[in-house]
PDB file of C-alpha atoms and ligand atoms in Angstrom:
ATOM      1  CA  MET B  10     -43.568 163.197  41.705  1.00  0.00           C
ATOM      2  CA  ASN B  11     -44.778 159.880  42.931  1.00  0.00           C
ATOM      3  CA  LYS B  12     -45.073 157.649  39.923  1.00  0.00           C
ATOM      4  CA  ASN B  13     -46.372 154.646  41.858  1.00  0.00           C
ATOM      5  CA  ASN B  14     -49.258 156.766  42.941  1.00  0.00           C
ATOM      6  CA  GLN B  15     -48.507 155.854  46.561  1.00  0.00           C
ATOM      7  CA  GLN B  16     -49.681 158.212  49.186  1.00  0.00           C
ATOM      8  CA  GLY B  17     -46.900 159.784  51.188  1.00  0.00           C
ATOM      9  CA  PRO B  18     -46.965 159.253  54.957  1.00  0.00           C
ATOM     10  CA  LEU B  19     -48.349 162.727  55.522  1.00  0.00           C
ATOM     11  CA  ALA B  20     -50.818 162.643  52.632  1.00  0.00           C
ATOM     12  CA  ASP B  21     -53.775 162.773  55.006  1.00  0.00           C
ATOM     13  CA  GLY B  22     -52.366 165.492  57.159  1.00  0.00           C
ATOM     14  CA  GLY B  23     -50.224 163.034  59.134  1.00  0.00           C
ATOM     15  CA  LYS B  24     -53.071 162.054  61.386  1.00  0.00           C
ATOM     16  CA  LEU B  25     -53.428 158.606  62.892  1.00  0.00           C
ATOM     17  CA  LYS B  26     -56.831 157.246  61.875  1.00  0.00           C
ATOM     18  CA  LEU B  27     -58.484 155.266  64.663  1.00  0.00           C
ATOM     19  CA  ALA B  28     -61.686 153.235  64.235  1.00  0.00           C
ATOM     20  CA  ILE B  29     -63.864 152.695  67.298  1.00  0.00           C
ATOM     21  CA  GLN B  30     -67.378 151.318  67.795  1.00  0.00           C
ATOM     22  CA  LYS B  31     -70.066 153.845  66.900  1.00  0.00           C
ATOM     23  CA  SER B  32     -72.423 152.729  69.650  1.00  0.00           C
ATOM     24  CA  GLY B  33     -72.619 149.659  71.837  1.00  0.00           C
ATOM     25  CA  ARG B  34     -70.679 148.040  74.611  1.00  0.00           C
ATOM     26  CA  LEU B  35     -67.209 149.265  73.580  1.00  0.00           C
ATOM     27  CA  HIS B  36     -68.075 152.852  72.669  1.00  0.00           C
ATOM     28  CA  ASP B  37     -67.991 154.583  76.049  1.00  0.00           C
ATOM     29  CA  ASP B  38     -64.887 152.765  77.286  1.00  0.00           C
ATOM     30  CA  SER B  39     -63.071 153.574  74.035  1.00  0.00           C
ATOM     31  CA  ILE B  40     -63.822 157.294  74.429  1.00  0.00           C
ATOM     32  CA  ARG B  41     -62.909 157.117  78.122  1.00  0.00           C
ATOM     33  CA  LEU B  42     -59.541 155.527  77.359  1.00  0.00           C
ATOM     34  CA  LEU B  43     -58.754 158.258  74.833  1.00  0.00           C
ATOM     35  CA  LYS B  44     -59.698 160.860  77.388  1.00  0.00           C
ATOM     36  CA  GLU B  45     -57.470 159.265  80.008  1.00  0.00           C
ATOM     37  CA  CYS B  46     -54.689 159.471  77.407  1.00  0.00           C
ATOM     38  CA  GLY B  47     -55.288 163.212  77.217  1.00  0.00           C
ATOM     39  CA  ILE B  48     -57.059 162.977  73.875  1.00  0.00           C
ATOM     40  CA  ASP B  49     -60.272 164.944  73.729  1.00  0.00           C
ATOM     41  CA  ILE B  50     -62.508 164.375  70.770  1.00  0.00           C
ATOM     42  CA  SER B  51     -65.590 166.377  70.099  1.00  0.00           C
ATOM     43  CA  ASN B  52     -68.659 164.232  70.649  1.00  0.00           C
ATOM     44  CA  GLY B  53     -69.264 162.385  67.420  1.00  0.00           C
ATOM     45  CA  VAL B  54     -72.161 160.076  68.184  1.00  0.00           C
ATOM     46  CA  ASN B  55     -74.083 161.162  65.125  1.00  0.00           C
ATOM     47  CA  LYS B  56     -71.044 161.720  62.990  1.00  0.00           C
ATOM     48  CA  LEU B  57     -68.855 159.399  60.986  1.00  0.00           C
ATOM     49  CA  LYS B  58     -65.645 160.918  62.287  1.00  0.00           C
ATOM     50  CA  ALA B  59     -64.254 163.354  64.810  1.00  0.00           C
ATOM     51  CA  GLU B  60     -60.882 164.970  65.318  1.00  0.00           C
ATOM     52  CA  ALA B  61     -58.889 165.571  68.459  1.00  0.00           C
ATOM     53  CA  ASN B  62     -57.588 169.066  68.883  1.00  0.00           C
ATOM     54  CA  ASN B  63     -54.651 168.103  71.076  1.00  0.00           C
ATOM     55  CA  PHE B  64     -53.262 164.967  69.342  1.00  0.00           C
ATOM     56  CA  PRO B  65     -52.889 164.192  65.625  1.00  0.00           C
ATOM     57  CA  ILE B  66     -55.646 161.629  65.579  1.00  0.00           C
ATOM     58  CA  GLU B  67     -58.900 161.261  63.679  1.00  0.00           C
ATOM     59  CA  VAL B  68     -61.548 158.950  65.098  1.00  0.00           C
ATOM     60  CA  TYR B  69     -63.960 157.013  62.879  1.00  0.00           C
ATOM     61  CA  PHE B  70     -67.177 155.649  64.353  1.00  0.00           C
ATOM     62  CA  LEU B  71     -68.088 152.281  62.849  1.00  0.00           C
ATOM     63  CA  ARG B  72     -69.909 149.025  63.528  1.00  0.00           C
ATOM     64  CA  ASP B  73     -67.500 146.816  65.450  1.00  0.00           C
ATOM     65  CA  ASP B  74     -67.815 144.018  62.855  1.00  0.00           C
ATOM     66  CA  ASP B  75     -66.441 146.309  60.145  1.00  0.00           C
ATOM     67  CA  ILE B  76     -63.382 147.547  62.049  1.00  0.00           C
ATOM     68  CA  PRO B  77     -60.934 144.705  61.100  1.00  0.00           C
ATOM     69  CA  GLN B  78     -61.755 145.157  57.402  1.00  0.00           C
ATOM     70  CA  TYR B  79     -61.232 148.929  57.550  1.00  0.00           C
ATOM     71  CA  VAL B  80     -57.877 148.411  59.262  1.00  0.00           C
ATOM     72  CA  GLU B  81     -56.812 145.727  56.784  1.00  0.00           C
ATOM     73  CA  ASP B  82     -57.655 148.126  53.940  1.00  0.00           C
ATOM     74  CA  ALA B  83     -55.821 151.017  55.667  1.00  0.00           C
ATOM     75  CA  VAL B  84     -58.979 153.136  55.635  1.00  0.00           C
ATOM     76  CA  ALA B  85     -58.177 153.246  59.357  1.00  0.00           C
ATOM     77  CA  ASP B  86     -54.606 152.809  60.637  1.00  0.00           C
ATOM     78  CA  ILE B  87     -55.651 151.334  63.956  1.00  0.00           C
ATOM     79  CA  GLY B  88     -58.820 150.188  65.706  1.00  0.00           C
ATOM     80  CA  PHE B  89     -60.219 149.340  69.120  1.00  0.00           C
ATOM     81  CA  VAL B  90     -62.258 146.136  68.831  1.00  0.00           C
ATOM     82  CA  GLY B  91     -63.068 142.909  70.704  1.00  0.00           C
ATOM     83  CA  GLU B  92     -60.696 139.957  70.225  1.00  0.00           C
ATOM     84  CA  ASN B  93     -63.784 137.906  69.412  1.00  0.00           C
ATOM     85  CA  VAL B  94     -64.380 140.044  66.323  1.00  0.00           C
ATOM     86  CA  VAL B  95     -60.685 140.003  65.340  1.00  0.00           C
ATOM     87  CA  TYR B  96     -60.489 136.190  65.443  1.00  0.00           C
ATOM     88  CA  GLU B  97     -63.847 135.744  63.724  1.00  0.00           C
ATOM     89  CA  LYS B  98     -63.042 138.044  60.822  1.00  0.00           C
ATOM     90  CA  LYS B  99     -59.507 136.704  60.273  1.00  0.00           C
ATOM     91  CA  LYS B 100     -58.378 139.880  58.513  1.00  0.00           C
ATOM     92  CA  LYS B 101     -54.719 140.757  57.958  1.00  0.00           C
ATOM     93  CA  VAL B 102     -54.219 143.020  60.979  1.00  0.00           C
ATOM     94  CA  ALA B 103     -51.824 142.903  63.919  1.00  0.00           C
ATOM     95  CA  VAL B 104     -53.028 142.785  67.540  1.00  0.00           C
ATOM     96  CA  VAL B 105     -50.854 145.269  69.394  1.00  0.00           C
ATOM     97  CA  GLU B 106     -52.208 145.777  72.916  1.00  0.00           C
ATOM     98  CA  LYS B 107     -54.943 144.486  75.214  1.00  0.00           C
ATOM     99  CA  LEU B 108     -57.006 147.423  76.424  1.00  0.00           C
ATOM    100  CA  GLY B 109     -58.473 146.030  79.646  1.00  0.00           C
ATOM    101  CA  PHE B 110     -62.168 146.643  78.903  1.00  0.00           C
ATOM    102  CA  GLY B 111     -64.965 144.816  77.052  1.00  0.00           C
ATOM    103  CA  LYS B 112     -64.107 141.622  78.883  1.00  0.00           C
ATOM    104  CA  CYS B 113     -66.288 138.644  78.034  1.00  0.00           C
ATOM    105  CA  ARG B 114     -65.987 135.026  76.958  1.00  0.00           C
ATOM    106  CA  LEU B 115     -67.275 133.054  74.021  1.00  0.00           C
ATOM    107  CA  SER B 116     -68.917 129.970  75.464  1.00  0.00           C
ATOM    108  CA  ILE B 117     -70.958 126.937  74.574  1.00  0.00           C
ATOM    109  CA  ALA B 118     -74.280 126.661  76.415  1.00  0.00           C
ATOM    110  CA  VAL B 119     -76.958 123.974  76.407  1.00  0.00           C
ATOM    111  CA  ARG B 120     -80.415 123.562  77.998  1.00  0.00           C
ATOM    112  CA  ARG B 121     -80.054 123.423  81.766  1.00  0.00           C
ATOM    113  CA  ASN B 122     -81.504 119.878  82.089  1.00  0.00           C
ATOM    114  CA  GLU B 123     -79.054 118.446  79.554  1.00  0.00           C
ATOM    115  CA  GLU B 124     -76.136 116.240  80.641  1.00  0.00           C
ATOM    116  CA  TYR B 125     -72.966 117.640  79.115  1.00  0.00           C
ATOM    117  CA  ASP B 126     -69.783 115.745  79.966  1.00  0.00           C
ATOM    118  CA  ASN B 127     -67.499 117.147  77.314  1.00  0.00           C
ATOM    119  CA  GLU B 128     -67.506 118.548  73.783  1.00  0.00           C
ATOM    120  CA  GLN B 129     -68.464 115.125  72.341  1.00  0.00           C
ATOM    121  CA  PHE B 130     -72.004 116.033  73.475  1.00  0.00           C
ATOM    122  CA  LEU B 131     -72.081 118.386  70.479  1.00  0.00           C
ATOM    123  CA  SER B 132     -71.455 115.620  67.966  1.00  0.00           C
ATOM    124  CA  GLY B 133     -74.258 115.577  65.363  1.00  0.00           C
ATOM    125  CA  LYS B 134     -76.019 118.465  67.111  1.00  0.00           C
ATOM    126  CA  LYS B 135     -77.132 121.810  65.760  1.00  0.00           C
ATOM    127  CA  ILE B 136     -75.333 124.816  67.307  1.00  0.00           C
ATOM    128  CA  ALA B 137     -76.556 128.370  66.816  1.00  0.00           C
ATOM    129  CA  THR B 138     -73.948 131.145  66.839  1.00  0.00           C
ATOM    130  CA  SER B 139     -72.836 134.484  65.423  1.00  0.00           C
ATOM    131  CA  TYR B 140     -69.243 133.161  65.511  1.00  0.00           C
ATOM    132  CA  PRO B 141     -69.157 130.355  62.922  1.00  0.00           C
ATOM    133  CA  VAL B 142     -65.420 130.719  62.234  1.00  0.00           C
ATOM    134  CA  ILE B 143     -64.217 130.525  65.846  1.00  0.00           C
ATOM    135  CA  LEU B 144     -66.721 127.767  66.635  1.00  0.00           C
ATOM    136  CA  GLY B 145     -65.736 125.849  63.487  1.00  0.00           C
ATOM    137  CA  ASP B 146     -62.053 126.022  64.490  1.00  0.00           C
ATOM    138  CA  PHE B 147     -62.889 124.811  67.994  1.00  0.00           C
ATOM    139  CA  LEU B 148     -64.963 121.864  66.759  1.00  0.00           C
ATOM    140  CA  LYS B 149     -62.287 120.920  64.261  1.00  0.00           C
ATOM    141  CA  ALA B 150     -59.569 120.998  66.923  1.00  0.00           C
ATOM    142  CA  LYS B 151     -61.695 118.723  69.116  1.00  0.00           C
ATOM    143  CA  GLY B 152     -62.594 116.395  66.240  1.00  0.00           C
ATOM    144  CA  VAL B 153     -66.323 117.004  66.698  1.00  0.00           C
ATOM    145  CA  SER B 154     -68.650 117.096  63.725  1.00  0.00           C
ATOM    146  CA  ALA B 155     -71.697 119.294  64.306  1.00  0.00           C
ATOM    147  CA  GLU B 156     -73.989 121.531  62.302  1.00  0.00           C
ATOM    148  CA  ILE B 157     -73.270 125.232  62.741  1.00  0.00           C
ATOM    149  CA  HIS B 158     -76.324 127.420  62.318  1.00  0.00           C
ATOM    150  CA  GLU B 159     -75.299 131.060  61.867  1.00  0.00           C
ATOM    151  CA  ILE B 160     -77.649 133.693  63.257  1.00  0.00           C
ATOM    152  CA  SER B 161     -76.867 137.309  63.826  1.00  0.00           C
ATOM    153  CA  GLY B 162     -78.684 138.177  67.024  1.00  0.00           C
ATOM    154  CA  SER B 163     -80.622 136.789  70.021  1.00  0.00           C
ATOM    155  CA  VAL B 164     -78.702 133.541  69.799  1.00  0.00           C
ATOM    156  CA  GLU B 165     -79.711 132.652  73.354  1.00  0.00           C
ATOM    157  CA  ILE B 166     -83.337 132.012  72.421  1.00  0.00           C
ATOM    158  CA  ALA B 167     -82.465 129.395  69.765  1.00  0.00           C
ATOM    159  CA  PRO B 168     -82.649 126.272  71.983  1.00  0.00           C
ATOM    160  CA  GLY B 169     -85.939 127.434  73.570  1.00  0.00           C
ATOM    161  CA  ILE B 170     -87.666 127.731  70.195  1.00  0.00           C
ATOM    162  CA  GLY B 171     -86.242 124.478  68.883  1.00  0.00           C
ATOM    163  CA  LEU B 172     -83.859 126.106  66.411  1.00  0.00           C
ATOM    164  CA  ALA B 173     -80.743 124.521  67.912  1.00  0.00           C
ATOM    165  CA  ASP B 174     -79.534 122.055  70.559  1.00  0.00           C
ATOM    166  CA  ALA B 175     -76.778 124.328  71.795  1.00  0.00           C
ATOM    167  CA  ILE B 176     -75.458 127.835  71.311  1.00  0.00           C
ATOM    168  CA  CYS B 177     -72.042 129.449  71.155  1.00  0.00           C
ATOM    169  CA  ASP B 178     -72.315 133.052  72.314  1.00  0.00           C
ATOM    170  CA  LEU B 179     -70.653 135.860  74.244  1.00  0.00           C
ATOM    171  CA  VAL B 180     -71.181 135.766  77.986  1.00  0.00           C
ATOM    172  CA  SER B 181     -70.177 138.170  80.713  1.00  0.00           C
ATOM    173  CA  SER B 182     -72.277 137.573  83.850  1.00  0.00           C
ATOM    174  CA  GLY B 183     -74.221 134.571  82.593  1.00  0.00           C
ATOM    175  CA  SER B 184     -77.577 136.097  83.536  1.00  0.00           C
ATOM    176  CA  THR B 185     -78.863 136.100  79.934  1.00  0.00           C
ATOM    177  CA  LEU B 186     -78.157 132.384  79.675  1.00  0.00           C
ATOM    178  CA  PHE B 187     -79.836 131.753  83.005  1.00  0.00           C
ATOM    179  CA  MET B 188     -82.962 133.677  82.007  1.00  0.00           C
ATOM    180  CA  ASN B 189     -83.223 131.546  78.892  1.00  0.00           C
ATOM    181  CA  GLY B 190     -82.962 128.225  80.743  1.00  0.00           C
ATOM    182  CA  LEU B 191     -79.410 127.568  79.555  1.00  0.00           C
ATOM    183  CA  LYS B 192     -76.170 126.609  81.277  1.00  0.00           C
ATOM    184  CA  GLU B 193     -72.645 127.441  80.196  1.00  0.00           C
ATOM    185  CA  THR B 194     -70.621 124.280  79.605  1.00  0.00           C
ATOM    186  CA  GLU B 195     -67.437 125.269  77.800  1.00  0.00           C
ATOM    187  CA  THR B 196     -65.450 128.486  77.275  1.00  0.00           C
ATOM    188  CA  ILE B 197     -63.804 128.580  73.879  1.00  0.00           C
ATOM    189  CA  LEU B 198     -62.333 132.099  73.955  1.00  0.00           C
ATOM    190  CA  GLN B 199     -61.566 134.726  76.623  1.00  0.00           C
ATOM    191  CA  SER B 200     -61.952 138.117  75.019  1.00  0.00           C
ATOM    192  CA  GLN B 201     -61.371 141.795  75.700  1.00  0.00           C
ATOM    193  CA  ALA B 202     -60.993 144.923  73.616  1.00  0.00           C
ATOM    194  CA  VAL B 203     -57.635 145.157  71.844  1.00  0.00           C
ATOM    195  CA  LEU B 204     -55.809 147.705  69.732  1.00  0.00           C
ATOM    196  CA  ILE B 205     -55.234 146.404  66.217  1.00  0.00           C
ATOM    197  CA  LYS B 206     -53.104 148.015  63.541  1.00  0.00           C
ATOM    198  CA  HIS B 207     -52.698 147.842  59.793  1.00  0.00           C
ATOM    199  CA  ALA B 208     -50.090 145.241  58.792  1.00  0.00           C
ATOM    200  CA  ASN B 209     -47.693 147.812  57.261  1.00  0.00           C
ATOM    201  CA  LEU B 210     -47.994 151.180  58.943  1.00  0.00           C
ATOM    202  CA  VAL B 211     -45.789 153.842  57.390  1.00  0.00           C
ATOM    203  CA  PRO B 212     -43.053 155.035  59.806  1.00  0.00           C
ATOM    204  CA  ALA B 213     -44.742 158.383  60.493  1.00  0.00           C
ATOM    205  CA  LYS B 214     -47.953 156.632  61.572  1.00  0.00           C
ATOM    206  CA  GLN B 215     -46.004 154.071  63.588  1.00  0.00           C
ATOM    207  CA  LEU B 216     -44.382 156.948  65.500  1.00  0.00           C
ATOM    208  CA  LEU B 217     -47.802 158.366  66.323  1.00  0.00           C
ATOM    209  CA  LEU B 218     -48.983 154.908  67.363  1.00  0.00           C
ATOM    210  CA  ASP B 219     -45.937 154.550  69.631  1.00  0.00           C
ATOM    211  CA  ARG B 220     -46.847 157.851  71.312  1.00  0.00           C
ATOM    212  CA  LEU B 221     -50.430 156.693  71.781  1.00  0.00           C
ATOM    213  CA  LEU B 222     -49.288 153.286  73.080  1.00  0.00           C
ATOM    214  CA  PHE B 223     -47.000 154.920  75.611  1.00  0.00           C
ATOM    215  CA  ARG B 224     -50.008 156.815  76.970  1.00  0.00           C
ATOM    216  CA  ILE B 225     -52.277 153.746  76.949  1.00  0.00           C
ATOM    217  CA  GLN B 226     -49.688 151.689  78.816  1.00  0.00           C
ATOM    218  CA  SER B 227     -49.242 154.443  81.412  1.00  0.00           C
ATOM    219  CA  VAL B 228     -53.003 154.563  81.985  1.00  0.00           C
ATOM    220  CA  LYS B 229     -53.220 150.765  82.249  1.00  0.00           C
ATOM    221  CA  LYS B 230     -50.339 150.554  84.716  1.00  0.00           C
ATOM    222  CA  ALA B 231     -51.887 153.290  86.836  1.00  0.00           C
ATOM    223  CA  LYS B 232     -55.198 151.401  86.949  1.00  0.00           C
ATOM    224  CA  ASN B 233     -53.467 148.267  88.205  1.00  0.00           C
ATOM    225  CA  ASN B 234     -51.670 150.126  90.955  1.00  0.00           C
ATOM    226  CA  LYS B 235     -52.495 152.182  94.037  1.00  0.00           C
ATOM    227  CA  TYR B 236     -50.501 154.789  95.872  1.00  0.00           C
ATOM    228  CA  ILE B 237     -50.228 153.940  99.561  1.00  0.00           C
ATOM    229  CA  LEU B 238     -49.306 156.197 102.473  1.00  0.00           C
ATOM    230  CA  LEU B 239     -48.974 154.933 106.013  1.00  0.00           C
ATOM    231  CA  ASN B 240     -47.486 155.784 109.383  1.00  0.00           C
ATOM    232  CA  ALA B 241     -44.964 153.375 110.855  1.00  0.00           C
ATOM    233  CA  PRO B 242     -43.237 153.215 114.234  1.00  0.00           C
ATOM    234  CA  ASN B 243     -39.505 153.581 113.535  1.00  0.00           C
ATOM    235  CA  ASP B 244     -38.664 150.292 115.235  1.00  0.00           C
ATOM    236  CA  LYS B 245     -40.920 148.493 112.710  1.00  0.00           C
ATOM    237  CA  LEU B 246     -39.752 150.435 109.657  1.00  0.00           C
ATOM    238  CA  ASN B 247     -37.521 147.721 108.213  1.00  0.00           C
ATOM    239  CA  GLU B 248     -40.203 145.073 108.515  1.00  0.00           C
ATOM    240  CA  ILE B 249     -42.828 147.360 106.927  1.00  0.00           C
ATOM    241  CA  ILE B 250     -40.557 148.478 104.088  1.00  0.00           C
ATOM    242  CA  GLY B 251     -39.787 144.828 103.401  1.00  0.00           C
ATOM    243  CA  LEU B 252     -43.487 144.253 102.691  1.00  0.00           C
ATOM    244  CA  LEU B 253     -43.695 147.042 100.110  1.00  0.00           C
ATOM    245  CA  PRO B 254     -42.543 146.317  96.581  1.00  0.00           C
ATOM    246  CA  GLY B 255     -42.683 149.931  95.307  1.00  0.00           C
ATOM    247  CA  MET B 256     -41.371 151.306  92.029  1.00  0.00           C
ATOM    248  CA  LYS B 257     -37.824 151.713  93.314  1.00  0.00           C
ATOM    249  CA  SER B 258     -37.845 151.877  97.093  1.00  0.00           C
ATOM    250  CA  PRO B 259     -40.450 153.530  99.290  1.00  0.00           C
ATOM    251  CA  THR B 260     -40.205 157.154 100.333  1.00  0.00           C
ATOM    252  CA  VAL B 261     -39.711 157.510 104.107  1.00  0.00           C
ATOM    253  CA  LEU B 262     -40.279 160.861 105.810  1.00  0.00           C
ATOM    254  CA  PRO B 263     -40.036 161.636 109.530  1.00  0.00           C
ATOM    255  CA  LEU B 264     -43.305 162.583 111.237  1.00  0.00           C
ATOM    256  CA  ALA B 265     -43.560 165.501 113.662  1.00  0.00           C
ATOM    257  CA  GLU B 266     -44.187 162.951 116.413  1.00  0.00           C
ATOM    258  CA  ALA B 267     -40.875 161.448 117.494  1.00  0.00           C
ATOM    259  CA  GLY B 268     -40.352 157.755 116.775  1.00  0.00           C
ATOM    260  CA  TRP B 269     -42.732 157.672 113.778  1.00  0.00           C
ATOM    261  CA  SER B 270     -42.281 157.906 110.028  1.00  0.00           C
ATOM    262  CA  SER B 271     -44.536 158.313 107.036  1.00  0.00           C
ATOM    263  CA  VAL B 272     -43.976 155.710 104.296  1.00  0.00           C
ATOM    264  CA  HIS B 273     -45.174 156.191 100.675  1.00  0.00           C
ATOM    265  CA  SER B 274     -45.170 153.517  98.023  1.00  0.00           C
ATOM    266  CA  VAL B 275     -47.026 151.891  95.110  1.00  0.00           C
ATOM    267  CA  LEU B 276     -48.894 148.603  95.369  1.00  0.00           C
ATOM    268  CA  ASN B 277     -50.186 146.288  92.682  1.00  0.00           C
ATOM    269  CA  GLU B 278     -53.940 145.735  92.783  1.00  0.00           C
ATOM    270  CA  ASN B 279     -53.499 141.947  92.829  1.00  0.00           C
ATOM    271  CA  ASP B 280     -51.334 141.941  95.963  1.00  0.00           C
ATOM    272  CA  PHE B 281     -53.276 144.755  97.557  1.00  0.00           C
ATOM    273  CA  TRP B 282     -55.382 143.100 100.284  1.00  0.00           C
ATOM    274  CA  ASP B 283     -52.700 140.583 101.277  1.00  0.00           C
ATOM    275  CA  ILE B 284     -50.137 143.295 101.793  1.00  0.00           C
ATOM    276  CA  ILE B 285     -52.513 145.646 103.633  1.00  0.00           C
ATOM    277  CA  GLU B 286     -53.260 142.888 106.141  1.00  0.00           C
ATOM    278  CA  GLN B 287     -49.575 142.209 106.659  1.00  0.00           C
ATOM    279  CA  LEU B 288     -48.831 145.931 107.035  1.00  0.00           C
ATOM    280  CA  LYS B 289     -51.470 146.268 109.749  1.00  0.00           C
ATOM    281  CA  ALA B 290     -50.146 143.209 111.517  1.00  0.00           C
ATOM    282  CA  ALA B 291     -46.637 144.722 111.396  1.00  0.00           C
ATOM    283  CA  GLY B 292     -47.841 147.889 113.181  1.00  0.00           C
ATOM    284  CA  ALA B 293     -48.638 150.276 110.309  1.00  0.00           C
ATOM    285  CA  GLN B 294     -51.297 152.892 111.117  1.00  0.00           C
ATOM    286  CA  GLY B 295     -53.286 155.560 109.311  1.00  0.00           C
ATOM    287  CA  ILE B 296     -53.067 153.705 106.011  1.00  0.00           C
ATOM    288  CA  LEU B 297     -54.296 155.775 103.046  1.00  0.00           C
ATOM    289  CA  VAL B 298     -54.778 154.248  99.615  1.00  0.00           C
ATOM    290  CA  VAL B 299     -55.083 156.621  96.666  1.00  0.00           C
ATOM    291  CA  PRO B 300     -55.812 155.925  93.001  1.00  0.00           C
ATOM    292  CA  ILE B 301     -53.065 156.794  90.546  1.00  0.00           C
ATOM    293  CA  GLU B 302     -53.985 158.700  87.412  1.00  0.00           C
ATOM    294  CA  LYS B 303     -50.939 158.017  85.227  1.00  0.00           C
ATOM    295  CA  MET B 304     -47.857 155.951  85.874  1.00  0.00           C
ATOM    296  CA  ILE B 305     -44.672 156.511  83.880  1.00  0.00           C
ATOM    297  CA  ILE B 306     -41.859 154.075  84.613  1.00  0.00           C
TER     298      ILE B 306
HETATM  299  P1  ATP R   4     -72.417 146.862  66.463  1.00  0.00           P
HETATM  300  O1  ATP R   4     -73.661 147.645  66.250  1.00  0.00           O
HETATM  301  O2  ATP R   4     -71.205 147.746  66.563  1.00  0.00           O
HETATM  302  O3  ATP R   4     -72.232 145.742  65.482  1.00  0.00           O
HETATM  303  P2  ATP R   4     -72.841 144.718  68.391  1.00  0.00           P
HETATM  304  O4  ATP R   4     -74.277 144.597  68.712  1.00  0.00           O
HETATM  305  O5  ATP R   4     -72.214 143.731  67.459  1.00  0.00           O
HETATM  306  O6  ATP R   4     -72.544 146.221  67.914  1.00  0.00           O
HETATM  307  P3  ATP R   4     -72.135 144.928  71.211  1.00  0.00           P
HETATM  308  O7  ATP R   4     -73.211 144.117  71.837  1.00  0.00           O
HETATM  309  O8  ATP R   4     -72.136 146.397  71.427  1.00  0.00           O
HETATM  310  O9  ATP R   4     -71.942 144.618  69.649  1.00  0.00           O
HETATM  311  O10 ATP R   4     -70.763 144.322  71.718  1.00  0.00           O
HETATM  312  C1  ATP R   4     -69.531 144.802  71.259  1.00  0.00           C
HETATM  313  C2  ATP R   4     -68.417 143.987  71.851  1.00  0.00           C
HETATM  314  O11 ATP R   4     -68.443 144.101  73.270  1.00  0.00           O
HETATM  315  C3  ATP R   4     -68.448 142.488  71.614  1.00  0.00           C
HETATM  316  O12 ATP R   4     -67.982 142.129  70.335  1.00  0.00           O
HETATM  317  C4  ATP R   4     -67.527 141.990  72.706  1.00  0.00           C
HETATM  318  O13 ATP R   4     -66.181 142.126  72.316  1.00  0.00           O
HETATM  319  C5  ATP R   4     -67.798 142.973  73.858  1.00  0.00           C
HETATM  320  N1  ATP R   4     -68.629 142.420  74.955  1.00  0.00           N
HETATM  321  C6  ATP R   4     -68.339 142.500  76.271  1.00  0.00           C
HETATM  322  N2  ATP R   4     -69.264 141.891  77.029  1.00  0.00           N
HETATM  323  C7  ATP R   4     -70.188 141.403  76.200  1.00  0.00           C
HETATM  324  C8  ATP R   4     -71.404 140.676  76.396  1.00  0.00           C
HETATM  325  N3  ATP R   4     -71.836 140.316  77.594  1.00  0.00           N
HETATM  326  N4  ATP R   4     -72.123 140.366  75.314  1.00  0.00           N
HETATM  327  C9  ATP R   4     -71.700 140.764  74.099  1.00  0.00           C
HETATM  328  N5  ATP R   4     -70.557 141.431  73.875  1.00  0.00           N
HETATM  329  C10 ATP R   4     -69.790 141.752  74.901  1.00  0.00           C
HETATM  330 ZN1   ZN R   5     -71.323 144.000  65.826  1.00  0.00          ZN
END
């Protein structure tokens, strides 16, 4: 008997409850990430929730703005949501892992003909935004006093219709700002989708989350790395191997043609082009670069 009326860790069938965006910019990438983690959920676009048949997880489809609240209240154990929403809502949740998609920035923009030297420009001005909390914190930190005008959508049209002198909005390419005669002057937050969790997950749920995290991290590492195969003349092998970082050390196999070897290794995306150029210069030939699906190290 449980006299505190607490739910046991397996009260809901021991499933990890994950909240993702129902539709919008994060939806497809969230489903894709689950799929890359080997978690197939039946298509739930018109449903509130869906279950995976090969992992103990239940997926809830919600508006992104509601996800931090659901996770704080333990209606969902974890959620995939933009950092911008997490910091705006200020709910009691823990940010566990950056997910590498939904990248954007929260920026200040003003009319293109305006002269903006620094944030003092905003002093006494009216700023339209859907992010009053983050903007308020920014202005406070900079000691600027301005009027924040909260609107929920189409923030970028506010200066054009005389509703505000500036806006604070999410930007990815900047083309929306450009089309509305605005220029970006200040970035106040870099954002991407993150995994958040309830502040006190019961151990059984934490174990499931650890399994999921292990998969997510393997997928992320694989995306940042490429598998490289190349042919090297044996007299250049040492020089070529020296250029390859690899997971441990590269694999070297003799080719049928005497005096040549095949070298296999793993390269980080960031170093990729630099190293390829150096490999070519060192005499490497027949370089093949292959995507990696999962990477367990
Ligand atoms: P919902 O109906 O779930 O409330 P929404 O209209 O608030 O959806 P979307 O426009 O789908 O939200 O954006 C969801 C998230 O995608 C944003 O909170 C942000 O984290 C991320 N994002 C990435 N790039 C952009 C962008 N250019 N503009 C807006 N959001 C972006
Ligand atoms: Zn939203």
